mmCIF file of C-alpha atoms and ligand atoms in Angstrom:
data_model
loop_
_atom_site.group_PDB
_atom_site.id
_atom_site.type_symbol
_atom_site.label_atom_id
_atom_site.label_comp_id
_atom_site.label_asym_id
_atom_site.label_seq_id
_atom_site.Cartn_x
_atom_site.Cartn_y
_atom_site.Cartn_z
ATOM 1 C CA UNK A 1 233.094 100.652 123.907
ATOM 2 C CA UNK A 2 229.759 101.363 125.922
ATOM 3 C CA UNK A 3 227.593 103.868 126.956
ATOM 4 C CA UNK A 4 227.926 105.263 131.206
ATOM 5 C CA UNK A 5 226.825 107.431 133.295
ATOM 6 C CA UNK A 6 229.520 109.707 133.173
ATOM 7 C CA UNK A 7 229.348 109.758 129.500
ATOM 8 C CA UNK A 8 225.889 111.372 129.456
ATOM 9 C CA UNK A 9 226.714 113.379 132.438
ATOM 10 C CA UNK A 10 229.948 114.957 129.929
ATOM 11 C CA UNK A 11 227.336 115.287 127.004
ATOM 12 C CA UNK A 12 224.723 117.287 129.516
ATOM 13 C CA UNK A 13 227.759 119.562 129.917
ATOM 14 C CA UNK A 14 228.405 120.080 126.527
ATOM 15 C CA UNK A 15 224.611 120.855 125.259
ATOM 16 C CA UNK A 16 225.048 123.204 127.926
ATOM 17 C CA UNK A 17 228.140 124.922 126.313
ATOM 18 C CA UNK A 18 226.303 124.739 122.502
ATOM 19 C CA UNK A 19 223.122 126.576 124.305
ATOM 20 C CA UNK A 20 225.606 128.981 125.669
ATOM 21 C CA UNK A 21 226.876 129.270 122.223
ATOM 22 C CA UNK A 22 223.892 130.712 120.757
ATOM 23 C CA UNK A 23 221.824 127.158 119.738
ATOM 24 C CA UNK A 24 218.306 127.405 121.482
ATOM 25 C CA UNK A 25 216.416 124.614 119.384
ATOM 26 C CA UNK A 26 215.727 122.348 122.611
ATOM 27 C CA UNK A 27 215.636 119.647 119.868
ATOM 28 C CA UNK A 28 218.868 120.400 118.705
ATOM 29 C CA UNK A 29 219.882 120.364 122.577
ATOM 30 C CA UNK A 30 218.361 117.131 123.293
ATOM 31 C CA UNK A 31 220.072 115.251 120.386
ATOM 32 C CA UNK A 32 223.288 116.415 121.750
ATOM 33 C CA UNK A 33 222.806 115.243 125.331
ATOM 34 C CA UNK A 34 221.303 111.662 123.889
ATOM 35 C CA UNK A 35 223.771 110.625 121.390
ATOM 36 C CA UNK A 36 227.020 108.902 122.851
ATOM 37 C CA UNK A 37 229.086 110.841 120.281
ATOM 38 C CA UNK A 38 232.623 109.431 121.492
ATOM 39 C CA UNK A 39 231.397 105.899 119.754
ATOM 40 C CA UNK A 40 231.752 107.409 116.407
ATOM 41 C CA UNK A 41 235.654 108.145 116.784
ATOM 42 C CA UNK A 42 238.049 105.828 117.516
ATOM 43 C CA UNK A 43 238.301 104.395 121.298
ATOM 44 C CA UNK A 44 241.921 106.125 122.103
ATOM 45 C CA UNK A 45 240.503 109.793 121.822
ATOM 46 C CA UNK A 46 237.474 108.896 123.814
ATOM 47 C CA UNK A 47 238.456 111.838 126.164
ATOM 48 C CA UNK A 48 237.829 114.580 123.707
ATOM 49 C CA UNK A 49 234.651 113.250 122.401
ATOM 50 C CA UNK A 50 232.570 115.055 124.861
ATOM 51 C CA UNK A 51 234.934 118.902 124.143
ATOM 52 C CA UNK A 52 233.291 121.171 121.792
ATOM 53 C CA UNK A 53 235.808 120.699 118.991
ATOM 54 C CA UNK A 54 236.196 118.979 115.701
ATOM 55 C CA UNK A 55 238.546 115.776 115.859
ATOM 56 C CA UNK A 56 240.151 113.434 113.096
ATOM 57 C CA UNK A 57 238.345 110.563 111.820
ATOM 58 C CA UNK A 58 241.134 109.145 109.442
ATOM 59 C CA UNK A 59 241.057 109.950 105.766
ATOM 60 C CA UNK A 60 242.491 113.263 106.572
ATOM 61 C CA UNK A 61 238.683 114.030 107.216
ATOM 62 C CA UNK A 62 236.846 115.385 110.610
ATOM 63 C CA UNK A 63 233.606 114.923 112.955
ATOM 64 C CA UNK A 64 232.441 118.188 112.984
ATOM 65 C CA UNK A 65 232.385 120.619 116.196
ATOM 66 C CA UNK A 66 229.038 119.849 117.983
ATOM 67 C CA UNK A 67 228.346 123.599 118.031
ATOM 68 C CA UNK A 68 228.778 123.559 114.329
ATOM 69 C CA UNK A 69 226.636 120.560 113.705
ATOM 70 C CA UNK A 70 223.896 121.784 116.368
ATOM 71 C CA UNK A 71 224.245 125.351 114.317
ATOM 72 C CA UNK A 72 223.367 123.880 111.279
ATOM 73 C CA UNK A 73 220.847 121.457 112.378
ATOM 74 C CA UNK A 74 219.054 124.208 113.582
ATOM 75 C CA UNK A 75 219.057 126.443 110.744
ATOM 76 C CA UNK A 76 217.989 123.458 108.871
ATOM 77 C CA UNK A 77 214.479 123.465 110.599
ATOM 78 C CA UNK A 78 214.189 119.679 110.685
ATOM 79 C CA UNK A 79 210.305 118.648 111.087
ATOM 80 C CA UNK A 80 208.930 115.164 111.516
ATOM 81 C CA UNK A 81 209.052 113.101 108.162
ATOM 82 C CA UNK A 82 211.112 116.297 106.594
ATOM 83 C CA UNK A 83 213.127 114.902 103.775
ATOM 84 C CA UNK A 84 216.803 115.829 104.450
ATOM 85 C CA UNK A 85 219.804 115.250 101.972
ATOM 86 C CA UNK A 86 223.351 115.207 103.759
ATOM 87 C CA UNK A 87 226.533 115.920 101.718
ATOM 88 C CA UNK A 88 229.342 114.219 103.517
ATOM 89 C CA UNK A 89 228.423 111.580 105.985
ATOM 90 C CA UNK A 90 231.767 110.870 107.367
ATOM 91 C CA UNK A 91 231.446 109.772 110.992
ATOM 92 C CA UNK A 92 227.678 110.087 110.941
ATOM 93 C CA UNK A 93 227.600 112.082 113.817
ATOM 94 C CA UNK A 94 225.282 114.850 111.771
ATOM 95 C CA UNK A 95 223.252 112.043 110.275
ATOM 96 C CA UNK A 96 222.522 110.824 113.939
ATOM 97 C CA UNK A 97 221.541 114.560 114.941
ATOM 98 C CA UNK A 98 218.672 114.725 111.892
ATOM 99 C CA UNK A 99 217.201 110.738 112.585
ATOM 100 C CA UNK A 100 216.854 111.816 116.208
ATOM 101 C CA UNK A 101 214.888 115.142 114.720
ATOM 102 C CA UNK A 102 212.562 112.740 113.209
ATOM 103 C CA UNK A 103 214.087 113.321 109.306
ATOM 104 C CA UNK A 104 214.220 111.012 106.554
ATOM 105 C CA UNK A 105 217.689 111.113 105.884
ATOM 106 C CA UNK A 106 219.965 110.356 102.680
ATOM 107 C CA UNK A 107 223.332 110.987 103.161
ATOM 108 C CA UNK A 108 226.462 110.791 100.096
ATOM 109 C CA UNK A 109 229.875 110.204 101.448
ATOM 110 C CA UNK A 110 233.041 110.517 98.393
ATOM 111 C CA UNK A 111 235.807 108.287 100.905
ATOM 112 C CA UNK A 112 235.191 105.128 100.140
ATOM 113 C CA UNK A 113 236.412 103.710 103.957
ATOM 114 C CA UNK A 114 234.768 106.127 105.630
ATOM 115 C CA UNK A 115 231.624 105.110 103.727
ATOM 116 C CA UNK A 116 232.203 101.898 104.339
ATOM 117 C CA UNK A 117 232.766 102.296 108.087
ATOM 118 C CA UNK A 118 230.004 104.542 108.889
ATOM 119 C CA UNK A 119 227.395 102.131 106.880
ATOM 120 C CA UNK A 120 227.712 99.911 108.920
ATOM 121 C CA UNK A 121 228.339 101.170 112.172
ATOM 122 C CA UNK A 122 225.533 103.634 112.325
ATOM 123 C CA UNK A 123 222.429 100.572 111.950
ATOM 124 C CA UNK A 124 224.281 98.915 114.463
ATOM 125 C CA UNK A 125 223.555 102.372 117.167
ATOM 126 C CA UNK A 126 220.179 101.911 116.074
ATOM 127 C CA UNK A 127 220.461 105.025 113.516
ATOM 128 C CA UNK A 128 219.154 104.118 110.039
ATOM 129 C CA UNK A 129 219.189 106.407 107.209
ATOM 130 C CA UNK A 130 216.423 105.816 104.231
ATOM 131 C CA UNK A 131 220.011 105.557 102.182
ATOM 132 C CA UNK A 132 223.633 106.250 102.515
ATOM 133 C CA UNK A 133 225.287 106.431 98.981
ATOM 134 C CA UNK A 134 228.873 106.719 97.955
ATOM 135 C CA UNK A 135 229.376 109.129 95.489
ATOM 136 C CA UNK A 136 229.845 112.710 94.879
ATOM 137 C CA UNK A 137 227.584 114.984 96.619
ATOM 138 C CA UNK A 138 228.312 117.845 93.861
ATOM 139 C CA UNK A 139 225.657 116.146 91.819
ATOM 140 C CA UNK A 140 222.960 115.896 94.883
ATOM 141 C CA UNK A 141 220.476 113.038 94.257
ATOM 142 C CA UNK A 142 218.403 113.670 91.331
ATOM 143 C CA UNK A 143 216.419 110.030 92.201
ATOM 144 C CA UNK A 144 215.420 111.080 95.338
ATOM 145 C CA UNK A 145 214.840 114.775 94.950
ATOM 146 C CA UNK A 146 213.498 117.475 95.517
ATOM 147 C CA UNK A 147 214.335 117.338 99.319
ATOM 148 C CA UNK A 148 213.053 119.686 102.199
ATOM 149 C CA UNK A 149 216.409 120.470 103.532
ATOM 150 C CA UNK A 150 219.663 120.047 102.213
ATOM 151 C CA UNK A 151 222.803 119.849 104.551
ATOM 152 C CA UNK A 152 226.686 120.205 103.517
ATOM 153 C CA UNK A 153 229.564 119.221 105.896
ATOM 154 C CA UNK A 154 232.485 119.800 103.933
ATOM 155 C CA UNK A 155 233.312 123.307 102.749
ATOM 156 C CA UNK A 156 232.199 124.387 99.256
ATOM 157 C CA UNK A 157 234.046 126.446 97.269
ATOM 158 C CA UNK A 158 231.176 127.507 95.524
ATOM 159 C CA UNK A 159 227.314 126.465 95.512
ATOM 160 C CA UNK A 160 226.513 123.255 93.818
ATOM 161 C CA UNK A 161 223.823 124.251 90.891
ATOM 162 C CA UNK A 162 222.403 120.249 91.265
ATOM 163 C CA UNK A 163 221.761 120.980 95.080
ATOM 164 C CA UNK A 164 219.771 124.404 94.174
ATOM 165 C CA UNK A 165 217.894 123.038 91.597
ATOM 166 C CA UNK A 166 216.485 119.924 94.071
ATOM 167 C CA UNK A 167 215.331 121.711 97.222
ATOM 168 C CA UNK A 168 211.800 122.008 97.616
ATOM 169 C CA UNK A 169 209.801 125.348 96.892
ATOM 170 C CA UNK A 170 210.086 126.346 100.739
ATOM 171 C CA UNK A 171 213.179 123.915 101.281
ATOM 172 C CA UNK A 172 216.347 125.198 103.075
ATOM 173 C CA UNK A 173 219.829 124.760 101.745
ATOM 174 C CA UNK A 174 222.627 124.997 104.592
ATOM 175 C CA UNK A 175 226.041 125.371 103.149
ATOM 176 C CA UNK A 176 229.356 126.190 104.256
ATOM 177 C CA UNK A 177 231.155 128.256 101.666
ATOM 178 C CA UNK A 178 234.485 129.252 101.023
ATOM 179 C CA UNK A 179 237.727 128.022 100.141
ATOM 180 C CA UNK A 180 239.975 128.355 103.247
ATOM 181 C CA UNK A 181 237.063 130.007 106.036
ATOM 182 C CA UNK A 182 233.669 129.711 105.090
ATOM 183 C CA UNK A 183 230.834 131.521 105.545
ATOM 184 C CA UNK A 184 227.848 129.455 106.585
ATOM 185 C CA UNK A 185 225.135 129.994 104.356
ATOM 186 C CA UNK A 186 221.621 129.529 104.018
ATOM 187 C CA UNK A 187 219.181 129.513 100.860
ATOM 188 C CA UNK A 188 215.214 129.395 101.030
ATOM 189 C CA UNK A 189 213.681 128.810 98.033
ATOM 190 C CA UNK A 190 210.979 131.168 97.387
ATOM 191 C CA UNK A 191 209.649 129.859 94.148
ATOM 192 C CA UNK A 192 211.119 127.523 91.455
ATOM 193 C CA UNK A 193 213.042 130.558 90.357
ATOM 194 C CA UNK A 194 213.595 132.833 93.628
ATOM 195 C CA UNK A 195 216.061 131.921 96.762
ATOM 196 C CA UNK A 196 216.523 133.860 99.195
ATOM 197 C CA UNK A 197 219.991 134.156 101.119
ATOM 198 C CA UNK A 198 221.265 134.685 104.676
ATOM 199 C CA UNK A 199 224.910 134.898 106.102
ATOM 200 C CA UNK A 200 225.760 133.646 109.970
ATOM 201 C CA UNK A 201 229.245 133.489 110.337
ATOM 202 C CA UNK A 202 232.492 131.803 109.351
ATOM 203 C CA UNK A 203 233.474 128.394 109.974
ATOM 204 C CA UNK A 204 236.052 125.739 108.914
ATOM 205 C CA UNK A 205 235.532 123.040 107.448
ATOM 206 C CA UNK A 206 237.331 120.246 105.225
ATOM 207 C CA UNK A 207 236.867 120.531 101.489
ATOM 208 C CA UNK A 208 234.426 119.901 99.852
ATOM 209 C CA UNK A 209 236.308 118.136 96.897
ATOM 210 C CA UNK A 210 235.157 117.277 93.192
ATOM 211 C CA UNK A 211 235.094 113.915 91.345
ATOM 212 C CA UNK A 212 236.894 114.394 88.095
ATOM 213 C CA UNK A 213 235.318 111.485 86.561
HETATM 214 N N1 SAH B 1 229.048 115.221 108.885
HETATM 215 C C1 SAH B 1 230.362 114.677 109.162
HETATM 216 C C2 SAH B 1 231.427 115.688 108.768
HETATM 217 C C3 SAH B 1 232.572 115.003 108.122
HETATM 218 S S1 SAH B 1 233.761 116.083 107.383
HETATM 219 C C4 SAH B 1 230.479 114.269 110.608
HETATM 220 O O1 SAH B 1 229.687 114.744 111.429
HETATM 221 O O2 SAH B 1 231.342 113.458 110.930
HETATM 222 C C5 SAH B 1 233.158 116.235 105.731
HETATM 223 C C6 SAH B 1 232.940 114.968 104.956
HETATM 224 O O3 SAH B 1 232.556 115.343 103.621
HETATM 225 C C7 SAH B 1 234.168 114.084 104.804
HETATM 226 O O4 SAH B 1 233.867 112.786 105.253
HETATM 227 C C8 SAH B 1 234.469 114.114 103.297
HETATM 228 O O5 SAH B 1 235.001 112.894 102.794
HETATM 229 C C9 SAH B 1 233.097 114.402 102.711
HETATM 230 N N2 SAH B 1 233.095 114.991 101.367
HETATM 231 C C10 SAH B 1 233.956 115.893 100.841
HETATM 232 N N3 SAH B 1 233.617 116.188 99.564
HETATM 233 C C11 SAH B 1 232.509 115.447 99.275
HETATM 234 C C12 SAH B 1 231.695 115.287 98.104
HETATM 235 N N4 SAH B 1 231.948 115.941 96.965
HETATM 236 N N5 SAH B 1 230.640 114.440 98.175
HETATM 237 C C13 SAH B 1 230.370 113.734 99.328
HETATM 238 N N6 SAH B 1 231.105 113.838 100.448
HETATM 239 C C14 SAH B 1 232.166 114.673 100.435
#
């Protein structure tokens, strides 16, 4: 599949609808309009890559809304060099947005095929995380923490205690969470033992789901 003109011309439109939306970080925007999202889902559904709505991925599992992704991105607060942990790579669509906001992304994906498929496809669009890992994102990544930003794209049913306990004093935690809507959530960590929380809105998302090894 390739890249044209009228693909960038139908993701111009569709920062446009985000921005209308409510997302103003021109950052955000910018990563919208530059990456050719309809290469990370299969070639037959090309036509709705460029809509503002999530779409299967196989696995029973989803690329996120744009709108939603932009949302969080920007509630994330992504600087240069920030050190951003990604629960739920699937398509890798997310993990683009936060490499073209300059992060240092590492990014834990549970499906084993969509793990596989998104490892290597994304190095191959030029996007190159510091590490994609399969496992389970309940347990964060206690090698690599404490992280400035921490990003979940499946819905939580609660708030992992691992992903708390590695932000950074000053570090954001975005989180969807809920069982069948979710409320998108954010934590700022105020000291090692004070977080602050705000509420913007319910979403849906697939489940976050739980090893039970
Ligand atoms: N950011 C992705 C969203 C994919 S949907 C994108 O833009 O395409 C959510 C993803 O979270 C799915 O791929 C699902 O397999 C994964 N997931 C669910 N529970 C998980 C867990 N405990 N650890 C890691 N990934 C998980």
């Amino acid at each position: 599949m390739k890249d044209t003109y009228r693909h960038q011309g139908m993701r111009k439109k569709l920062a446009e609808i985000v921005e209308q939306k409510g997302v103003s970080d021109k950052r955000v925007l910018n990563a919208i309009k530059k990456i050719p999202r309809h290469l990370f889902m299969d070639s037959s559904f090309e036509e709705h890559a460029y809509q503002d709505k999530a779409f299967p991925i196989g696995a029973s599992q989803t690329i996120s809304q744009p709108f939603t992704v932009a949302f969080q991105s920007e509630l994330l607060e992504v600087k240069k060099g920030s050190k951003i942990l990604e629960i739920g790579t699937g398509s890798g669509y997310q993990t683009a947005v936060l490499l073209e906001l300059g992060a240092q992304v590492y990014t834990i994906e549970r499906q084993k095929e969509l793990f596989k498929k998104t490892n290597l496809f994304l190095p191959k669009l030029g996007y190159k995380p510091k590490q994609m890992i399969f496992g389970d994102g309940y347990k964060g990544l206690v090698s690599q923490a404490p992280f400035d930003g921490i990003i979940v794209t499946a819905g939580a049913p609660f708030v992992p205690k691992p992903l708390m306990a590695q932000l950074k004093v000053g570090g954001r935690l975005v989180i969807p969470v809920g069982d069948d809507v979710q409320v998108m959530t954010l934590y700022t960590r105020k000291s090692p033992k004070e977080f602050e929380k705000f509420e913007y809105g319910e979403f849906r998302f697939v489940p976050m789901l739980e090893d039970k090894n």
